[in-house]
GROMACS .gro file of C-alpha atoms in nm:
model
  341
    1UNK     CA    1  11.656  16.835   6.637
    2UNK     CA    2  11.952  17.079   6.606
    3UNK     CA    3  12.321  17.026   6.548
    4UNK     CA    4  12.263  16.682   6.398
    5UNK     CA    5  12.444  16.583   6.079
    6UNK     CA    6  12.338  16.262   5.906
    7UNK     CA    7  12.597  16.083   5.691
    8UNK     CA    8  12.544  15.787   5.460
    9UNK     CA    9  12.760  15.598   5.214
   10UNK     CA   10  12.690  15.381   4.912
   11UNK     CA   11  12.877  15.234   4.618
   12UNK     CA   12  12.553  15.219   4.413
   13UNK     CA   13  12.421  15.576   4.387
   14UNK     CA   14  12.233  15.475   4.070
   15UNK     CA   15  11.979  15.269   4.267
   16UNK     CA   16  11.899  15.529   4.535
   17UNK     CA   17  11.540  15.644   4.573
   18UNK     CA   18  11.530  16.000   4.427
   19UNK     CA   19  11.333  16.108   4.734
   20UNK     CA   20  11.652  16.073   4.940
   21UNK     CA   21  11.828  16.334   4.729
   22UNK     CA   22  11.566  16.607   4.743
   23UNK     CA   23  11.665  16.944   4.895
   24UNK     CA   24  11.662  16.932   5.272
   25UNK     CA   25  11.761  16.567   5.292
   26UNK     CA   26  12.100  16.457   5.160
   27UNK     CA   27  12.200  16.799   5.033
   28UNK     CA   28  12.564  16.729   4.952
   29UNK     CA   29  12.712  16.439   4.759
   30UNK     CA   30  13.085  16.375   4.795
   31UNK     CA   31  13.254  16.133   4.556
   32UNK     CA   32  13.541  15.936   4.713
   33UNK     CA   33  13.772  15.822   4.435
   34UNK     CA   34  14.032  15.545   4.456
   35UNK     CA   35  14.361  15.669   4.606
   36UNK     CA   36  14.634  15.796   4.377
   37UNK     CA   37  15.003  15.708   4.407
   38UNK     CA   38  15.070  15.942   4.699
   39UNK     CA   39  14.750  15.834   4.873
   40UNK     CA   40  14.834  15.463   4.838
   41UNK     CA   41  15.178  15.515   4.989
   42UNK     CA   42  15.034  15.703   5.288
   43UNK     CA   43  14.765  15.438   5.339
   44UNK     CA   44  15.029  15.164   5.328
   45UNK     CA   45  15.232  15.347   5.594
   46UNK     CA   46  14.927  15.368   5.820
   47UNK     CA   47  14.840  14.998   5.795
   48UNK     CA   48  15.203  14.885   5.829
   49UNK     CA   49  15.276  15.076   6.150
   50UNK     CA   50  15.227  14.763   6.361
   51UNK     CA   51  15.404  14.533   6.113
   52UNK     CA   52  15.779  14.479   6.116
   53UNK     CA   53  15.906  14.561   5.767
   54UNK     CA   54  16.241  14.475   5.614
   55UNK     CA   55  16.472  14.778   5.575
   56UNK     CA   56  16.500  14.690   5.205
   57UNK     CA   57  16.121  14.708   5.156
   58UNK     CA   58  16.026  15.031   4.979
   59UNK     CA   59  15.660  15.117   5.030
   60UNK     CA   60  15.673  15.372   4.749
   61UNK     CA   61  15.751  15.087   4.505
   62UNK     CA   62  15.463  14.885   4.649
   63UNK     CA   63  15.236  15.187   4.595
   64UNK     CA   64  15.349  15.218   4.232
   65UNK     CA   65  15.273  14.848   4.177
   66UNK     CA   66  14.916  14.869   4.313
   67UNK     CA   67  14.722  15.105   4.083
   68UNK     CA   68  14.346  15.070   4.124
   69UNK     CA   69  14.372  14.936   4.481
   70UNK     CA   70  14.129  15.081   4.733
   71UNK     CA   71  14.212  15.153   5.096
   72UNK     CA   72  14.057  14.822   5.197
   73UNK     CA   73  14.264  14.640   4.933
   74UNK     CA   74  14.583  14.797   5.069
   75UNK     CA   75  14.494  14.698   5.425
   76UNK     CA   76  14.434  14.342   5.308
   77UNK     CA   77  14.766  14.357   5.120
   78UNK     CA   78  14.962  14.438   5.437
   79UNK     CA   79  14.778  14.173   5.640
   80UNK     CA   80  14.832  13.905   5.374
   81UNK     CA   81  15.201  13.993   5.343
   82UNK     CA   82  15.243  13.965   5.720
   83UNK     CA   83  15.074  13.624   5.723
   84UNK     CA   84  15.295  13.502   5.439
   85UNK     CA   85  15.609  13.619   5.619
   86UNK     CA   86  15.506  13.438   5.938
   87UNK     CA   87  15.416  13.122   5.745
   88UNK     CA   88  15.760  13.126   5.582
   89UNK     CA   89  15.928  13.163   5.920
   90UNK     CA   90  16.054  13.517   5.861
   91UNK     CA   91  16.065  13.775   6.138
   92UNK     CA   92  15.989  14.067   5.905
   93UNK     CA   93  15.793  14.135   5.587
   94UNK     CA   94  16.006  14.122   5.272
   95UNK     CA   95  15.939  14.257   4.924
   96UNK     CA   96  15.853  13.907   4.802
   97UNK     CA   97  15.576  13.884   5.062
   98UNK     CA   98  15.421  14.210   4.942
   99UNK     CA   99  15.444  14.099   4.580
  100UNK     CA  100  15.282  13.762   4.644
  101UNK     CA  101  15.009  13.925   4.853
  102UNK     CA  102  14.939  14.175   4.574
  103UNK     CA  103  14.917  13.899   4.314
  104UNK     CA  104  14.680  13.705   4.538
  105UNK     CA  105  14.447  14.004   4.582
  106UNK     CA  106  14.455  14.108   4.216
  107UNK     CA  107  14.467  13.771   4.039
  108UNK     CA  108  14.349  13.517   4.297
  109UNK     CA  109  14.508  13.261   4.526
  110UNK     CA  110  14.773  13.039   4.372
  111UNK     CA  111  14.688  12.668   4.345
  112UNK     CA  112  15.031  12.507   4.331
  113UNK     CA  113  14.897  12.165   4.426
  114UNK     CA  114  14.659  12.148   4.128
  115UNK     CA  115  14.739  11.852   3.903
  116UNK     CA  116  14.769  11.913   3.528
  117UNK     CA  117  14.865  11.665   3.260
  118UNK     CA  118  15.177  11.735   3.058
  119UNK     CA  119  14.965  11.805   2.749
  120UNK     CA  120  14.754  12.058   2.941
  121UNK     CA  121  15.065  12.225   3.086
  122UNK     CA  122  15.219  12.256   2.740
  123UNK     CA  123  14.903  12.408   2.594
  124UNK     CA  124  14.883  12.651   2.887
  125UNK     CA  125  15.249  12.742   2.840
  126UNK     CA  126  15.191  12.833   2.476
  127UNK     CA  127  14.872  13.020   2.567
  128UNK     CA  128  15.045  13.237   2.829
  129UNK     CA  129  15.355  13.278   2.612
  130UNK     CA  130  15.131  13.421   2.339
  131UNK     CA  131  14.986  13.676   2.580
  132UNK     CA  132  15.332  13.768   2.707
  133UNK     CA  133  15.493  13.816   2.364
  134UNK     CA  134  15.214  14.042   2.238
  135UNK     CA  135  15.230  14.241   2.562
  136UNK     CA  136  15.603  14.302   2.523
  137UNK     CA  137  15.604  14.373   2.149
  138UNK     CA  138  15.304  14.605   2.145
  139UNK     CA  139  15.431  14.941   2.264
  140UNK     CA  140  15.079  15.060   2.351
  141UNK     CA  141  15.014  14.770   2.592
  142UNK     CA  142  15.077  14.790   2.965
  143UNK     CA  143  15.427  14.669   3.066
  144UNK     CA  144  15.455  14.298   3.136
  145UNK     CA  145  15.502  14.219   3.505
  146UNK     CA  146  15.528  13.839   3.502
  147UNK     CA  147  15.389  13.529   3.334
  148UNK     CA  148  15.332  13.206   3.524
  149UNK     CA  149  15.198  12.855   3.478
  150UNK     CA  150  15.095  12.839   3.845
  151UNK     CA  151  14.713  12.839   3.846
  152UNK     CA  152  14.550  13.137   4.017
  153UNK     CA  153  14.182  13.172   4.086
  154UNK     CA  154  13.998  13.001   3.800
  155UNK     CA  155  14.284  13.043   3.552
  156UNK     CA  156  14.533  12.767   3.466
  157UNK     CA  157  14.802  13.028   3.404
  158UNK     CA  158  14.828  13.405   3.433
  159UNK     CA  159  14.999  13.681   3.237
  160UNK     CA  160  15.021  13.988   3.459
  161UNK     CA  161  15.059  14.344   3.332
  162UNK     CA  162  15.086  14.655   3.545
  163UNK     CA  163  15.048  15.014   3.420
  164UNK     CA  164  15.343  15.242   3.488
  165UNK     CA  165  15.118  15.505   3.645
  166UNK     CA  166  14.758  15.571   3.744
  167UNK     CA  167  14.516  15.565   3.451
  168UNK     CA  168  14.206  15.781   3.424
  169UNK     CA  169  14.117  15.692   3.066
  170UNK     CA  170  14.236  15.495   2.766
  171UNK     CA  171  14.329  15.592   2.411
  172UNK     CA  172  14.216  15.412   2.100
  173UNK     CA  173  14.564  15.267   2.042
  174UNK     CA  174  14.576  15.137   2.400
  175UNK     CA  175  14.236  14.972   2.362
  176UNK     CA  176  14.338  14.808   2.034
  177UNK     CA  177  14.655  14.682   2.204
  178UNK     CA  178  14.443  14.542   2.488
  179UNK     CA  179  14.236  14.342   2.238
  180UNK     CA  180  14.549  14.210   2.067
  181UNK     CA  181  14.688  14.093   2.402
  182UNK     CA  182  14.357  13.917   2.472
  183UNK     CA  183  14.385  13.723   2.145
  184UNK     CA  184  14.752  13.629   2.202
  185UNK     CA  185  14.666  13.308   2.388
  186UNK     CA  186  14.422  13.172   2.130
  187UNK     CA  187  14.651  13.256   1.837
  188UNK     CA  188  14.946  13.087   2.009
  189UNK     CA  189  14.737  12.771   2.048
  190UNK     CA  190  14.648  12.787   1.676
  191UNK     CA  191  15.016  12.813   1.580
  192UNK     CA  192  15.179  12.563   1.817
  193UNK     CA  193  14.911  12.314   1.927
  194UNK     CA  194  14.721  12.057   1.729
  195UNK     CA  195  14.389  12.201   1.849
  196UNK     CA  196  14.238  12.501   2.027
  197UNK     CA  197  14.087  12.496   2.374
  198UNK     CA  198  13.819  12.671   2.579
  199UNK     CA  199  14.088  12.860   2.773
  200UNK     CA  200  14.031  13.176   2.569
  201UNK     CA  201  13.675  13.227   2.697
  202UNK     CA  202  13.754  13.514   2.931
  203UNK     CA  203  13.994  13.669   2.677
  204UNK     CA  204  13.721  13.674   2.410
  205UNK     CA  205  13.471  13.823   2.654
  206UNK     CA  206  13.710  14.103   2.749
  207UNK     CA  207  13.800  14.185   2.388
  208UNK     CA  208  13.435  14.185   2.282
  209UNK     CA  209  13.338  14.419   2.565
  210UNK     CA  210  13.618  14.661   2.475
  211UNK     CA  211  13.514  14.663   2.109
  212UNK     CA  212  13.148  14.714   2.201
  213UNK     CA  213  13.227  15.014   2.421
  214UNK     CA  214  13.452  15.164   2.152
  215UNK     CA  215  13.165  15.154   1.904
  216UNK     CA  216  12.862  15.231   2.120
  217UNK     CA  217  12.987  15.468   2.391
  218UNK     CA  218  13.330  15.610   2.314
  219UNK     CA  219  13.275  15.727   1.955
  220UNK     CA  220  13.584  15.548   1.819
  221UNK     CA  221  13.418  15.407   1.507
  222UNK     CA  222  13.453  15.633   1.203
  223UNK     CA  223  13.154  15.464   1.043
  224UNK     CA  224  12.921  15.527   1.338
  225UNK     CA  225  13.056  15.869   1.427
  226UNK     CA  226  13.023  16.054   1.755
  227UNK     CA  227  12.693  15.912   1.874
  228UNK     CA  228  12.600  15.717   2.185
  229UNK     CA  229  12.431  15.393   2.086
  230UNK     CA  230  12.439  15.203   2.413
  231UNK     CA  231  12.122  15.039   2.534
  232UNK     CA  232  11.958  15.234   2.816
  233UNK     CA  233  11.936  15.069   3.157
  234UNK     CA  234  11.703  15.186   3.430
  235UNK     CA  235  11.774  15.047   3.776
  236UNK     CA  236  11.447  15.068   3.963
  237UNK     CA  237  11.434  15.116   4.337
  238UNK     CA  238  11.381  14.826   4.582
  239UNK     CA  239  11.533  14.561   4.358
  240UNK     CA  240  11.270  14.547   4.086
  241UNK     CA  241  11.367  14.421   3.743
  242UNK     CA  242  11.599  14.622   3.523
  243UNK     CA  243  11.426  14.760   3.218
  244UNK     CA  244  11.622  14.797   2.894
  245UNK     CA  245  11.542  15.025   2.606
  246UNK     CA  246  11.700  15.043   2.261
  247UNK     CA  247  11.725  15.401   2.139
  248UNK     CA  248  11.828  15.318   1.783
  249UNK     CA  249  11.686  15.129   1.488
  250UNK     CA  250  11.741  14.765   1.392
  251UNK     CA  251  11.937  14.877   1.086
  252UNK     CA  252  12.174  15.073   1.311
  253UNK     CA  253  12.210  14.769   1.537
  254UNK     CA  254  12.330  14.567   1.236
  255UNK     CA  255  12.596  14.829   1.160
  256UNK     CA  256  12.702  14.831   1.525
  257UNK     CA  257  12.755  14.455   1.511
  258UNK     CA  258  12.954  14.488   1.191
  259UNK     CA  259  13.180  14.753   1.344
  260UNK     CA  260  13.238  14.543   1.656
  261UNK     CA  261  13.339  14.251   1.436
  262UNK     CA  262  13.568  14.478   1.234
  263UNK     CA  263  13.755  14.594   1.545
  264UNK     CA  264  13.790  14.237   1.668
  265UNK     CA  265  13.901  14.105   1.328
  266UNK     CA  266  14.163  14.380   1.292
  267UNK     CA  267  14.301  14.302   1.638
  268UNK     CA  268  14.309  13.930   1.562
  269UNK     CA  269  14.489  13.990   1.233
  270UNK     CA  270  14.755  14.203   1.405
  271UNK     CA  271  14.806  13.938   1.673
  272UNK     CA  272  14.848  13.661   1.415
  273UNK     CA  273  15.106  13.861   1.221
  274UNK     CA  274  15.300  13.943   1.540
  275UNK     CA  275  15.317  13.586   1.667
  276UNK     CA  276  15.395  13.427   1.330
  277UNK     CA  277  15.687  13.667   1.289
  278UNK     CA  278  15.811  13.562   1.635
  279UNK     CA  279  15.722  13.191   1.624
  280UNK     CA  280  16.071  13.090   1.732
  281UNK     CA  281  16.048  13.307   2.042
  282UNK     CA  282  15.705  13.159   2.112
  283UNK     CA  283  15.851  12.807   2.126
  284UNK     CA  284  16.151  12.920   2.333
  285UNK     CA  285  15.937  13.110   2.584
  286UNK     CA  286  15.692  12.823   2.627
  287UNK     CA  287  15.977  12.579   2.694
  288UNK     CA  288  16.121  12.820   2.951
  289UNK     CA  289  15.782  12.841   3.121
  290UNK     CA  290  15.756  12.463   3.134
  291UNK     CA  291  16.096  12.450   3.305
  292UNK     CA  292  16.080  12.748   3.541
  293UNK     CA  293  15.699  12.799   3.571
  294UNK     CA  294  15.732  13.175   3.635
  295UNK     CA  295  15.921  13.440   3.438
  296UNK     CA  296  15.928  13.813   3.503
  297UNK     CA  297  15.896  14.080   3.237
  298UNK     CA  298  16.271  14.140   3.207
  299UNK     CA  299  16.335  13.770   3.143
  300UNK     CA  300  16.068  13.755   2.873
  301UNK     CA  301  16.220  14.060   2.702
  302UNK     CA  302  16.563  13.895   2.718
  303UNK     CA  303  16.427  13.581   2.549
  304UNK     CA  304  16.277  13.795   2.272
  305UNK     CA  305  16.621  13.953   2.224
  306UNK     CA  306  16.764  13.604   2.172
  307UNK     CA  307  16.938  13.568   2.509
  308UNK     CA  308  16.966  13.233   2.685
  309UNK     CA  309  16.729  13.209   2.983
  310UNK     CA  310  16.949  12.942   3.143
  311UNK     CA  311  17.245  13.181   3.147
  312UNK     CA  312  17.026  13.455   3.293
  313UNK     CA  313  16.903  13.227   3.570
  314UNK     CA  314  17.257  13.111   3.649
  315UNK     CA  315  17.371  13.471   3.684
  316UNK     CA  316  17.085  13.535   3.927
  317UNK     CA  317  17.182  13.245   4.153
  318UNK     CA  318  17.377  13.350   4.466
  319UNK     CA  319  17.740  13.239   4.476
  320UNK     CA  320  17.810  12.929   4.684
  321UNK     CA  321  17.913  13.010   5.037
  322UNK     CA  322  18.277  12.936   5.124
  323UNK     CA  323  18.343  12.698   5.415
  324UNK     CA  324  18.443  12.870   5.736
  325UNK     CA  325  18.809  12.813   5.841
  326UNK     CA  326  18.860  12.605   6.151
  327UNK     CA  327  18.926  12.811   6.462
  328UNK     CA  328  19.242  12.772   6.667
  329UNK     CA  329  19.249  12.462   6.880
  330UNK     CA  330  18.971  12.300   6.674
  331UNK     CA  331  19.059  11.972   6.509
  332UNK     CA  332  19.022  11.942   6.135
  333UNK     CA  333  18.763  11.702   6.001
  334UNK     CA  334  18.953  11.391   5.890
  335UNK     CA  335  18.724  11.366   5.589
  336UNK     CA  336  18.849  11.702   5.457
  337UNK     CA  337  19.204  11.713   5.598
  338UNK     CA  338  19.456  11.609   5.327
  339UNK     CA  339  19.725  11.533   5.588
  340UNK     CA  340  19.507  11.276   5.764
  341UNK     CA  341  19.567  11.013   5.495
   0.00000   0.00000   0.00000
């Protein structure tokens, strides 16, 4: 009964029995946050010690591209990248393996074999092009990483954004930009397609949740002021039902709903104005997606500047390899020797 230290871990401290936290029991609580940039790089180096990496692979760049990843996520990232390299017949892990593994963990497994009709592909192309254009043009949005028509997870297409550095909060302008990006897909369908689809379900849910938090928890509504209006939730021990309590009047609830709608309507209006002003780029980008399926952020920005995506892709292609000269004593191929005629 001496010299014994008892440790325990949980990711749900809100459902612990208060008796466990009384003095003399679990006296000290230590919060383990997600790793920062330096921590992610060191974790990647630990998990990649037994993996053969390409000399061109920079783990510091991988760490910068994985904000919000936990240690377990980073371990899975290295393992997935190694499997992809082996599957592709490579003897070492390349940058493209790490990038594909990161996209799989963050956005879901790609479903390249999924069949889509041409009409569905075109609608998806406009939907993702709308997201991408708003992401690039809105300076408060996270930088665009890539946009693709290859289905991932439950999505028919994905527009991927990555923050430039670790985030520990969000400003009002950034949250408004996030809502505008969410509405980019639906607005693009309104402009370019003969009908709208159910593909904006998750976008609408995300935008609504952001607006609700801005009004009820983050004090970003001038009309409501600096007051917390979120519904109280009490997680009872041993899995009993969650009880909810409303700590404001019905009249206040009506105003909350009005403010949420105002934030959403303002974001939707800004998205419509942005895409209608760039309708030509919307058509060009969607056609490029239909042809190439995946475009990175730099290529989307080039299209918005009016550059030709076909020229950009041609410049990226490696030059054709020159035929090796025949060695001494080796006969020329009669099919290529002009003197053989």
